[in-house]
Tab-separated table of C-alpha atoms in Angstrom:
chain	number	residue	atom	x	y	z
A	1	MET	CA	-59.765	12.971	16.720
A	2	GLN	CA	-62.463	11.146	15.257
A	3	GLN	CA	-65.289	12.843	13.803
A	4	ILE	CA	-68.712	11.901	14.481
A	5	THR	CA	-71.159	12.605	11.912
A	6	ARG	CA	-74.717	13.116	12.424
A	7	SER	CA	-76.908	10.748	10.282
A	8	SER	CA	-80.219	11.775	8.958
A	9	PRO	CA	-83.098	10.120	10.888
A	10	SER	CA	-85.056	7.169	9.444
A	11	ARG	CA	-88.018	7.882	7.672
A	12	GLN	CA	-89.176	4.361	8.191
A	13	ARG	CA	-92.487	4.195	10.271
A	14	PRO	CA	-92.243	1.392	13.047
A	15	ASP	CA	-94.693	-1.318	13.001
A	16	GLN	CA	-96.156	-0.569	16.224
A	17	GLY	CA	-99.776	0.444	16.037
A	18	ARG	CA	-100.016	-0.310	12.404
A	19	CYS	CA	-102.902	-1.286	10.445
A	20	SER	CA	-102.783	-4.495	8.726
A	21	LEU	CA	-105.996	-4.386	7.124
A	22	PRO	CA	-106.230	-5.568	3.275
A	23	GLY	CA	-106.465	-3.003	0.611
A	24	ILE	CA	-105.190	-0.336	2.801
A	25	ASP	CA	-101.504	0.887	2.572
A	26	ASN	CA	-99.543	0.691	5.633
A	27	GLN	CA	-97.406	3.749	4.614
A	28	PRO	CA	-98.144	6.963	6.541
A	29	SER	CA	-99.901	9.912	4.898
A	30	THR	CA	-98.539	13.247	5.079
A	31	SER	CA	-101.068	14.922	3.000
A	32	PRO	CA	-102.571	18.174	4.382
A	33	ARG	CA	-105.843	16.849	3.795
A	34	ASN	CA	-105.530	13.647	5.676
A	35	ASP	CA	-104.088	15.523	8.409
A	36	ALA	CA	-107.366	17.646	8.576
A	37	GLU	CA	-109.433	14.538	8.400
A	38	LEU	CA	-107.565	13.146	10.991
A	39	ALA	CA	-108.067	15.994	13.001
A	40	ALA	CA	-111.567	16.280	12.753
A	41	ALA	CA	-112.044	12.565	13.516
A	42	ALA	CA	-110.129	12.747	16.317
A	43	GLY	CA	-111.150	16.013	18.039
A	44	GLY	CA	-114.678	16.340	16.728
A	45	ASN	CA	-115.003	20.125	16.612
A	46	SER	CA	-111.342	20.924	16.202
A	47	ARG	CA	-110.307	23.363	13.876
A	48	MET	CA	-108.490	21.649	10.854
A	49	GLN	CA	-104.705	22.523	10.585
A	50	LEU	CA	-101.897	21.662	7.724
A	51	TYR	CA	-98.675	19.651	8.981
A	52	SER	CA	-96.368	22.646	8.158
A	53	ARG	CA	-93.597	24.627	9.877
A	54	THR	CA	-95.840	27.585	10.364
A	55	SER	CA	-98.750	25.519	11.349
A	56	ALA	CA	-96.842	23.598	13.840
A	57	ARG	CA	-95.337	26.491	15.434
A	58	SER	CA	-98.935	28.300	15.534
A	59	ALA	CA	-100.589	25.093	16.966
A	60	GLY	CA	-98.371	25.241	19.932
A	61	ALA	CA	-96.378	22.233	18.978
A	62	PRO	CA	-93.248	21.799	21.389
A	63	ALA	CA	-89.900	22.925	20.545
A	64	GLY	CA	-88.200	19.670	20.602
A	65	ALA	CA	-90.570	18.595	17.643
A	66	SER	CA	-89.589	21.007	15.273
A	67	ALA	CA	-85.694	20.591	16.270
A	68	SER	CA	-86.159	16.705	15.202
A	69	VAL	CA	-87.492	17.645	11.747
A	70	ASP	CA	-84.889	16.766	8.892
A	71	TRP	CA	-85.165	20.281	7.080
A	72	THR	CA	-83.405	18.989	4.048
A	73	LEU	CA	-86.329	16.898	2.998
A	74	PRO	CA	-89.627	18.486	1.641
A	75	GLN	CA	-92.501	18.656	4.096
A	76	ARG	CA	-95.269	18.335	1.937
A	77	THR	CA	-95.581	15.140	-0.322
A	78	LEU	CA	-98.071	13.648	-2.736
A	79	ASN	CA	-99.802	10.205	-1.627
A	80	ARG	CA	-98.589	7.438	-3.668
A	81	LYS	CA	-101.870	5.774	-3.562
A	82	ALA	CA	-105.395	6.521	-3.262
A	83	TYR	CA	-107.239	5.773	-0.095
A	84	VAL	CA	-110.629	5.236	1.029
A	85	ARG	CA	-111.662	8.174	3.177
A	86	VAL	CA	-115.304	6.884	4.297
A	87	GLY	CA	-115.914	4.272	6.660
A	88	ASP	CA	-114.445	2.871	9.775
A	89	PHE	CA	-111.261	1.418	8.074
A	90	ALA	CA	-110.334	4.762	6.691
A	91	ARG	CA	-110.654	6.150	10.322
A	92	MET	CA	-108.736	3.431	11.698
A	93	THR	CA	-106.051	4.107	8.865
A	94	LEU	CA	-105.853	7.708	9.940
A	95	VAL	CA	-105.567	7.044	13.443
A	96	GLN	CA	-102.931	4.208	13.112
A	97	ASP	CA	-100.895	6.770	10.842
A	98	ASP	CA	-101.299	9.613	13.353
A	99	LEU	CA	-99.913	7.068	16.095
A	100	ALA	CA	-97.032	6.228	13.646
A	101	ARG	CA	-96.002	9.619	13.172
A	102	LYS	CA	-95.896	10.220	16.832
A	103	ALA	CA	-94.034	7.344	17.319
A	104	GLU	CA	-91.489	8.547	14.771
A	105	ALA	CA	-91.510	11.831	16.143
A	106	GLN	CA	-90.717	10.357	19.686
A	107	ARG	CA	-87.988	8.059	18.391
A	108	GLN	CA	-86.409	10.986	16.751
A	109	LEU	CA	-86.421	13.017	20.001
A	110	ASP	CA	-85.002	9.958	21.821
A	111	GLU	CA	-82.364	9.320	19.111
A	112	ALA	CA	-81.290	13.199	19.265
A	113	ALA	CA	-81.492	13.076	23.115
A	114	ARG	CA	-79.319	10.076	22.851
A	115	LYS	CA	-76.898	11.607	20.457
A	116	ARG	CA	-76.668	14.670	22.679
A	117	SER	CA	-75.643	12.574	25.590
A	118	THR	CA	-73.309	10.765	23.185
A	119	LEU	CA	-71.736	13.705	22.101
A	120	ALA	CA	-71.489	15.052	25.534
A	121	MET	CA	-69.894	11.921	26.803
A	122	PHE	CA	-67.467	11.795	23.583
A	123	ASP	CA	-66.753	15.537	24.366
A	124	THR	CA	-65.681	14.540	28.026
A	125	GLN	CA	-63.963	11.740	26.970
A	126	MET	CA	-62.022	13.630	24.353
A	127	ALA	CA	-61.207	16.514	27.188
A	128	VAL	CA	-59.606	13.654	29.218
A	129	VAL	CA	-57.866	12.148	26.194
A	130	ASN	CA	-56.754	15.648	25.039
A	131	GLN	CA	-55.655	16.679	28.636
A	132	ARG	CA	-53.725	13.286	28.951
A	133	ARG	CA	-52.144	13.853	25.650
A	134	ALA	CA	-51.092	17.473	26.937
A	135	GLU	CA	-49.752	15.954	29.806
A	136	GLU	CA	-47.860	13.253	27.733
A	137	ARG	CA	-46.498	16.075	25.501
A	138	GLU	CA	-45.592	18.021	28.451
A	139	ALA	CA	-43.736	14.975	29.802
A	140	ARG	CA	-42.029	14.365	26.661
A	141	ARG	CA	-41.047	17.826	26.012
A	142	ARG	CA	-39.582	17.648	29.523
A	143	ALA	CA	-37.704	14.388	28.859
A	144	GLN	CA	-36.615	15.843	25.466
A	145	LEU	CA	-35.279	18.914	27.479
A	146	ASP	CA	-33.415	16.601	29.805
A	147	MET	CA	-32.247	14.588	27.157
A	148	ASP	CA	-31.133	17.532	25.203
A	149	GLU	CA	-29.534	18.810	28.435
A	150	HIS	CA	-28.050	15.337	28.763
A	151	ILE	CA	-26.885	15.211	25.262
A	152	ARG	CA	-25.136	19.025	25.861
A	153	GLN	CA	-23.414	17.783	28.781
A	154	PHE	CA	-22.245	14.547	27.125
A	155	GLN	CA	-21.280	16.873	23.765
A	156	ALA	CA	-19.504	19.172	26.379
A	157	SER	CA	-17.660	16.100	28.110
A	158	GLU	CA	-16.837	14.743	24.413
A	159	GLU	CA	-15.567	17.881	23.217
A	160	GLU	CA	-13.469	18.224	26.353
A	161	ARG	CA	-12.345	14.749	26.011
A	162	LEU	CA	-11.661	15.254	22.450
A	163	ALA	CA	-9.913	18.521	23.046
A	164	ARG	CA	-7.804	16.590	25.627
A	165	GLU	CA	-7.055	13.927	23.125
A	166	ARG	CA	-6.341	16.296	20.433
A	167	ALA	CA	-3.886	17.646	22.695
A	168	THR	CA	-2.610	14.325	23.647
A	169	GLN	CA	-2.117	13.571	19.897
A	170	GLU	CA	-0.631	16.908	19.163
A	171	GLY	CA	1.843	16.119	21.809
A	172	LEU	CA	2.385	12.739	20.480
A	173	ARG	CA	2.703	14.264	17.032
A	174	ASP	CA	5.239	16.613	18.307
A	175	PHE	CA	6.978	14.087	19.959
A	176	TYR	CA	7.114	11.631	17.100
A	177	SER	CA	7.945	14.824	14.887
A	178	SER	CA	10.841	15.610	17.145
A	179	GLN	CA	11.566	12.015	17.132
A	180	ILE	CA	11.587	11.632	13.381
A	181	GLN	CA	13.363	15.131	12.907
A	182	GLU	CA	16.130	13.745	15.302
A	183	LEU	CA	16.304	10.462	13.545
A	184	HIS	CA	16.536	12.275	9.920
A	185	THR	CA	19.236	14.515	11.740
A	186	ARG	CA	20.845	11.582	13.114
A	187	GLN	CA	20.718	9.658	9.631
A	188	ARG	CA	21.774	12.933	7.896
A	189	GLU	CA	24.731	13.119	10.328
A	190	GLU	CA	25.556	9.476	9.947
A	191	ALA	CA	24.971	9.761	5.967
A	192	GLU	CA	27.470	12.857	6.068
A	193	GLU	CA	30.000	10.840	8.347
A	194	ARG	CA	29.650	7.889	5.992
A	195	GLU	CA	30.487	10.283	3.243
A	196	ARG	CA	33.152	11.859	4.894
A	197	GLU	CA	34.634	8.387	5.870
A	198	HIS	CA	34.073	7.358	2.227
A	199	ALA	CA	35.763	10.473	0.863
A	200	ALA	CA	38.654	9.817	3.251
A	201	GLU	CA	38.639	6.118	2.146
A	202	ARG	CA	38.635	6.929	-1.415
A	203	ALA	CA	41.132	9.696	-1.076
A	204	GLN	CA	43.377	6.985	1.029
A	205	VAL	CA	42.723	4.577	-1.741
A	206	GLU	CA	43.694	7.057	-4.291
A	207	ALA	CA	46.786	8.136	-2.713
A	208	GLU	CA	47.654	4.681	-2.088
A	209	ALA	CA	46.844	3.995	-5.736
A	210	ARG	CA	48.994	6.908	-6.636
A	211	ALA	CA	51.835	5.980	-4.527
A	212	GLU	CA	51.505	2.279	-5.711
A	213	ARG	CA	51.579	3.790	-9.116
A	214	ALA	CA	54.528	6.050	-8.375
A	215	ARG	CA	56.273	3.115	-6.466
A	216	LEU	CA	55.687	0.897	-9.741
A	217	GLU	CA	56.786	3.568	-11.997
A	218	ALA	CA	59.953	4.170	-9.787
A	219	LEU	CA	60.321	0.387	-9.758
A	220	ALA	CA	59.860	0.106	-13.538
A	221	ARG	CA	62.428	2.789	-13.901
A	222	GLU	CA	64.699	1.186	-11.515
A	223	ASN	CA	64.203	-2.157	-13.301
A	224	THR	CA	64.955	-0.439	-16.719
A	225	VAL	CA	67.881	1.399	-15.199
A	226	LEU	CA	69.027	-2.018	-13.740
A	227	ARG	CA	68.102	-3.711	-16.774
A	228	GLU	CA	70.249	-1.155	-18.903
A	229	ARG	CA	73.097	-1.520	-16.402
A	230	ILE	CA	72.779	-5.053	-16.383
A	231	LYS	CA	72.820	-5.174	-20.243
A	232	ARG	CA	75.729	-2.621	-20.132
A	233	GLU	CA	77.617	-4.807	-17.681
A	234	LEU	CA	76.774	-7.787	-19.840
A	235	ASN	CA	77.705	-6.101	-22.762
A	236	ASP	CA	80.779	-4.898	-21.254
A	237	ALA	CA	81.431	-8.288	-19.650
A	238	LEU	CA	80.937	-9.808	-23.032
A	239	ALA	CA	83.038	-7.050	-24.844
A	240	ALA	CA	85.821	-7.690	-22.171
A	241	LYS	CA	85.419	-11.476	-22.748
A	242	ALA	CA	85.337	-10.898	-26.325
A	243	ALA	CA	88.322	-8.545	-26.048
A	244	ALA	CA	90.070	-10.959	-23.781
A	245	LYS	CA	89.206	-13.881	-26.223
A	246	ALA	CA	90.406	-11.586	-29.269
A	247	ALA	CA	93.431	-10.931	-27.169
A	248	GLN	CA	93.743	-14.516	-26.203
A	249	VAL	CA	93.058	-15.543	-29.850
A	250	ALA	CA	95.586	-13.110	-30.923
A	251	GLU	CA	97.882	-14.168	-28.427
A	252	GLU	CA	97.098	-17.669	-29.689
A	253	GLY	CA	97.310	-16.696	-33.039
A	254	ARG	CA	100.715	-15.041	-32.401
A	255	TYR	CA	101.637	-18.232	-30.390
A	256	ASN	CA	100.488	-20.081	-33.289
A	257	ARG	CA	102.175	-17.993	-35.708
A	258	GLU	CA	105.190	-18.071	-33.695
A	259	TYR	CA	104.800	-21.844	-33.379
A	260	MET	CA	103.999	-22.261	-37.211
A	261	ALA	CA	107.370	-19.881	-37.834
A	262	LYS	CA	109.326	-22.084	-35.271
A	263	MET	CA	107.738	-25.136	-36.807
A	264	ASP	CA	108.547	-23.553	-40.097
A	265	ALA	CA	112.102	-22.615	-39.233
A	266	ASP	CA	112.446	-25.984	-37.505
A	267	GLU	CA	111.023	-27.517	-40.793
A	268	ALA	CA	113.354	-25.255	-42.654
A	269	ALA	CA	116.297	-26.314	-40.452
A	270	ARG	CA	114.909	-29.844	-40.678
A	271	ARG	CA	114.789	-29.398	-44.367
A	272	ARG	CA	118.169	-27.814	-44.179
A	273	ALA	CA	119.334	-30.873	-42.049
A	274	VAL	CA	117.849	-33.319	-44.036
A	275	GLU	CA	118.880	-31.743	-47.310
A	276	MET	CA	122.413	-31.278	-45.611
A	277	ARG	CA	121.973	-34.980	-44.350
A	278	ALA	CA	120.572	-35.958	-47.723
A	279	GLU	CA	123.438	-34.242	-49.201
A	280	LYS	CA	125.653	-36.054	-46.741
A	281	MET	CA	124.093	-39.049	-47.276
A	282	ARG	CA	123.833	-38.672	-50.968
A	283	ARG	CA	127.538	-37.653	-50.734
A	284	ALA	CA	127.828	-40.742	-48.464
A	285	PHE	CA	125.647	-42.653	-50.694
A	286	GLU	CA	127.291	-41.488	-53.512
A	287	ARG	CA	130.261	-42.559	-51.748
A	288	GLY	CA	128.754	-45.647	-50.374
A	289	GLY	CA	126.722	-46.070	-53.778
A	290	GLY	CA	123.150	-47.128	-52.421
A	291	ALA	CA	119.781	-46.215	-54.141
A	292	ALA	CA	117.926	-47.685	-51.344
A	293	LEU	CA	118.906	-45.208	-49.021
A	294	GLN	CA	117.439	-42.522	-51.543
A	295	ALA	CA	114.133	-43.970	-51.574
A	296	SER	CA	113.890	-44.273	-47.647
A	297	LEU	CA	114.742	-40.787	-47.261
A	298	GLU	CA	111.889	-39.658	-49.692
A	299	GLU	CA	109.807	-41.809	-47.740
A	300	GLN	CA	110.574	-40.506	-44.723
A	301	ALA	CA	110.322	-36.788	-45.930
A	302	ARG	CA	106.866	-37.725	-47.114
A	303	LEU	CA	105.988	-39.259	-43.725
A	304	ASP	CA	107.186	-36.114	-41.940
A	305	ALA	CA	105.282	-33.728	-44.215
A	306	ALA	CA	102.085	-35.778	-43.566
A	307	ARG	CA	102.530	-35.707	-40.051
A	308	ALA	CA	103.287	-31.945	-40.014
A	309	GLU	CA	99.883	-31.240	-41.886
A	310	ARG	CA	97.980	-33.645	-39.719
A	311	LEU	CA	99.367	-31.999	-36.565
A	312	ALA	CA	98.478	-28.633	-37.863
A	313	ALA	CA	94.615	-29.743	-38.606
A	314	GLU	CA	94.389	-31.297	-35.213
A	315	ALA	CA	95.793	-28.110	-33.566
A	316	GLU	CA	93.215	-25.998	-35.817
A	317	ALA	CA	90.503	-28.444	-34.811
A	318	VAL	CA	91.292	-28.119	-31.005
A	319	ALA	CA	91.394	-24.288	-31.379
A	320	ALA	CA	87.835	-24.292	-33.228
A	321	GLU	CA	86.460	-26.566	-30.572
A	322	LYS	CA	87.669	-24.603	-27.756
A	323	GLU	CA	86.332	-21.325	-29.352
A	324	ARG	CA	83.292	-23.163	-29.829
A	325	ARG	CA	82.828	-24.217	-26.061
A	326	ASP	CA	83.980	-20.675	-25.127
A	327	ARG	CA	81.175	-19.136	-27.290
A	328	GLU	CA	78.597	-21.823	-26.098
A	329	ARG	CA	79.677	-21.365	-22.540
A	330	ARG	CA	79.358	-17.274	-22.666
A	331	ARG	CA	75.732	-17.869	-24.437
A	332	ARG	CA	74.743	-20.067	-21.160
A	333	ASP	CA	75.998	-17.572	-18.926
A	334	ALA	CA	74.262	-14.655	-20.597
A	335	GLU	CA	71.074	-16.612	-20.956
A	336	GLU	CA	71.230	-17.819	-17.225
A	337	THR	CA	71.905	-14.091	-16.231
A	338	MET	CA	68.759	-13.006	-18.108
A	339	ARG	CA	66.566	-15.607	-17.024
A	340	THR	CA	67.827	-14.847	-13.333
A	341	LEU	CA	66.934	-10.972	-14.037
A	342	GLU	CA	63.606	-11.996	-15.545
A	343	GLU	CA	62.796	-14.189	-12.838
A	344	GLN	CA	63.409	-11.465	-10.253
A	345	ILE	CA	61.322	-8.889	-12.205
A	346	ALA	CA	58.523	-11.282	-12.424
A	347	ALA	CA	58.703	-12.031	-8.865
A	348	LYS	CA	58.565	-8.460	-8.017
A	349	GLN	CA	55.581	-7.857	-10.413
A	350	ALA	CA	53.814	-10.935	-8.752
A	351	GLU	CA	54.272	-9.700	-5.168
A	352	ARG	CA	52.898	-6.040	-6.523
A	353	ALA	CA	49.746	-7.957	-8.285
A	354	ALA	CA	49.354	-9.873	-5.164
A	355	ALA	CA	49.604	-6.745	-3.088
A	356	ALA	CA	47.055	-4.970	-5.617
A	357	GLU	CA	44.887	-8.038	-5.534
A	358	ALA	CA	44.899	-8.194	-1.688
A	359	ALA	CA	43.956	-4.285	-1.899
A	360	VAL	CA	41.205	-4.864	-4.201
A	361	LYS	CA	39.966	-7.665	-2.100
A	362	LEU	CA	40.194	-5.744	1.161
A	363	ARG	CA	38.088	-3.000	-0.514
A	364	GLU	CA	35.622	-5.314	-1.841
A	365	GLU	CA	35.284	-6.767	1.762
A	366	MET	CA	34.776	-3.380	3.163
A	367	THR	CA	32.168	-2.403	0.244
A	368	ALA	CA	30.337	-5.696	1.026
A	369	ALA	CA	30.542	-5.030	4.916
A	370	GLU	CA	29.336	-1.392	4.449
A	371	LYS	CA	26.399	-2.585	2.113
A	372	ALA	CA	25.624	-5.392	4.700
A	373	ALA	CA	25.580	-2.935	7.506
A	374	LYS	CA	23.510	-0.370	5.131
A	375	GLU	CA	21.064	-2.884	4.538
A	376	ALA	CA	21.101	-3.990	8.366
A	377	ARG	CA	20.146	-0.391	9.075
A	378	GLU	CA	17.527	-0.152	6.245
A	379	VAL	CA	15.904	-3.349	7.891
A	380	GLN	CA	16.246	-1.892	11.376
A	381	LYS	CA	14.379	1.360	9.909
A	382	MET	CA	11.757	-0.446	8.425
A	383	GLU	CA	11.241	-2.563	11.441
A	384	ARG	CA	11.001	0.412	13.420
A	385	ARG	CA	8.740	2.310	11.050
A	386	ARG	CA	6.440	-0.860	11.144
A	387	GLN	CA	6.783	-0.912	15.004
A	388	GLN	CA	5.574	2.726	15.141
A	389	ALA	CA	2.793	2.175	12.385
A	390	ASP	CA	1.503	-0.654	14.693
A	391	SER	CA	2.000	1.472	17.810
A	392	PHE	CA	-0.003	4.287	15.950
A	393	ALA	CA	-2.619	1.820	14.748
A	394	ALA	CA	-3.128	0.411	18.080
A	395	GLN	CA	-3.428	3.919	19.637
A	396	LYS	CA	-6.013	4.887	17.029
A	397	ALA	CA	-7.861	1.548	17.663
A	398	ALA	CA	-7.647	2.375	21.629
A	399	VAL	CA	-9.020	5.901	21.163
A	400	ALA	CA	-11.732	4.569	18.580
A	401	GLU	CA	-12.603	1.825	21.122
A	402	GLN	CA	-12.496	4.236	24.190
A	403	ARG	CA	-14.892	6.409	22.195
A	404	ARG	CA	-17.190	3.820	21.459
A	405	ARG	CA	-17.396	2.351	25.072
A	406	ARG	CA	-17.805	5.930	26.344
A	407	PHE	CA	-20.702	6.268	23.853
A	408	GLU	CA	-22.117	3.035	24.971
A	409	GLU	CA	-21.710	4.150	28.482
A	410	TYR	CA	-23.281	7.263	28.031
A	411	ARG	CA	-26.074	6.057	25.669
A	412	ASP	CA	-29.412	4.967	26.960
A	413	PRO	CA	-30.177	1.504	25.803
A	414	VAL	CA	-32.888	1.541	23.060
A	415	GLU	CA	-35.723	-1.102	23.372
A	416	GLU	CA	-36.217	-3.286	20.293
A	417	ARG	CA	-39.543	-2.114	19.433
A	418	TYR	CA	-38.040	1.657	19.318
A	419	ARG	CA	-34.759	0.592	17.323
A	420	TRP	CA	-36.470	1.752	14.081
A	421	LEU	CA	-36.933	5.371	15.573
A	422	HIS	CA	-33.210	5.428	16.331
A	423	ALA	CA	-31.774	3.556	13.398
A	424	ALA	CA	-31.042	6.780	11.595
A	425	PRO	CA	-29.364	8.679	14.291
A	426	MET	CA	-27.311	5.409	15.400
A	427	ALA	CA	-26.200	4.709	11.748
A	428	GLY	CA	-25.001	8.450	11.646
A	429	THR	CA	-27.214	9.543	8.628
A	430	GLN	CA	-29.405	12.004	10.776
A	431	ARG	CA	-28.983	14.042	13.832
A	432	ALA	CA	-30.259	12.666	17.208
A	433	PHE	CA	-33.219	13.948	18.677
A	434	ASN	CA	-34.408	15.944	15.774
A	435	ASN	CA	-38.096	16.493	14.863
A	436	LEU	CA	-37.059	16.450	11.326
A	437	ALA	CA	-35.928	12.806	11.815
A	438	VAL	CA	-39.376	11.380	12.501
A	439	PRO	CA	-40.472	9.122	9.598
A	440	GLU	CA	-43.292	10.066	7.400
A	441	GLY	CA	-46.463	8.772	8.776
A	442	LYS	CA	-45.131	7.944	12.456
A	443	ALA	CA	-45.876	11.365	13.802
A	444	ALA	CA	-49.311	10.185	15.231
A	445	MET	CA	-47.930	7.371	16.907
A	446	LEU	CA	-45.192	9.170	18.319
A	447	ALA	CA	-47.688	11.753	19.619
A	448	SER	CA	-49.517	9.073	21.499
A	449	MET	CA	-46.420	6.946	22.553
A	450	THR	CA	-45.133	7.125	26.183
A	451	LEU	CA	-41.034	7.342	26.090
């Protein structure tokens, strides 16, 4: 409320009725002597009085005259210059001064009346303004109560909606938890099933490997036995062949010896025959007397001996060549037999190696297929998780958008000129509709504002 201060009345005297004679001051005189002289001049036989508070009351002055006097100033002052107190001019001056004082007193009375009327009018206007402001405050209070009730209802509806959403989210969370638990259970069962399958496969592979090793060991033992048996048979055959050959050689030696003995016997018989013939021929020669026959017989004997030696050497060479060919043939037969046996063993080993390589390749293919299936399951799981995350994010965005939309629906539109008032509650930094949220220095403007 604007405070009206009462200013002190002006002490300047109006120019109305003022004397403008030269040599006479236009200032009014407040000396008691001047007052007495003025009274004597004006009233003739009137009694002289001093212009003071007591004299004014005792002289029967009006009540309004004493009320208009400024009591903060002294009532008796000294004249600032000397006055001529004789003559008409002095009397005229005193009269003019008295008129000026009366005019000033009347002006002060009029000013006081004007101020009282102004104060009365201002009090009336302030009463109207206060009544209007009280009505506005009551209207704002009712509007605030209505707004609080609306906010309470909105908060209650929001709490109910949030409770429903929380129940829905808890249901969804339980549903997702059950699905995740079921998925984990299924994955654990699948992992256990895969572990059992892998264990069974490993056991089967190990059993097959053990069986293969046992078969290879048995085959190696069989091959060893077969090799030993073949070696024994070959050795026996070679021994039999050697024995047969030895028997044959012995038989041939016997035959050769018999043949040589026969040859020796024949040679001895021939020699005896030759000797007998030589003796006979010698006797005949001696009887016939020819030396040429003797030389011919000696030559014939020499030729026969050379022929016999040549035939014996040829027979020995033929026997040695035959023995060499037999040994070479037996060696080739033994090498062919060993080569055939080694080829059979190598074929068996190549077949087993091919079977083992096929088994390893099959296991590698099964491992690669299992790894690819596992990677595909991981990709599907990641895709399913991503879809679930996207769905959850979409649900959260939908819930946030629904909250924002409901808040926008329930919120009254704020005018641009009042947006600063609701900036803090709208930003969430202060509570809405709280007297503590009124900015500093805005209370007077808010009190005069019609919302």
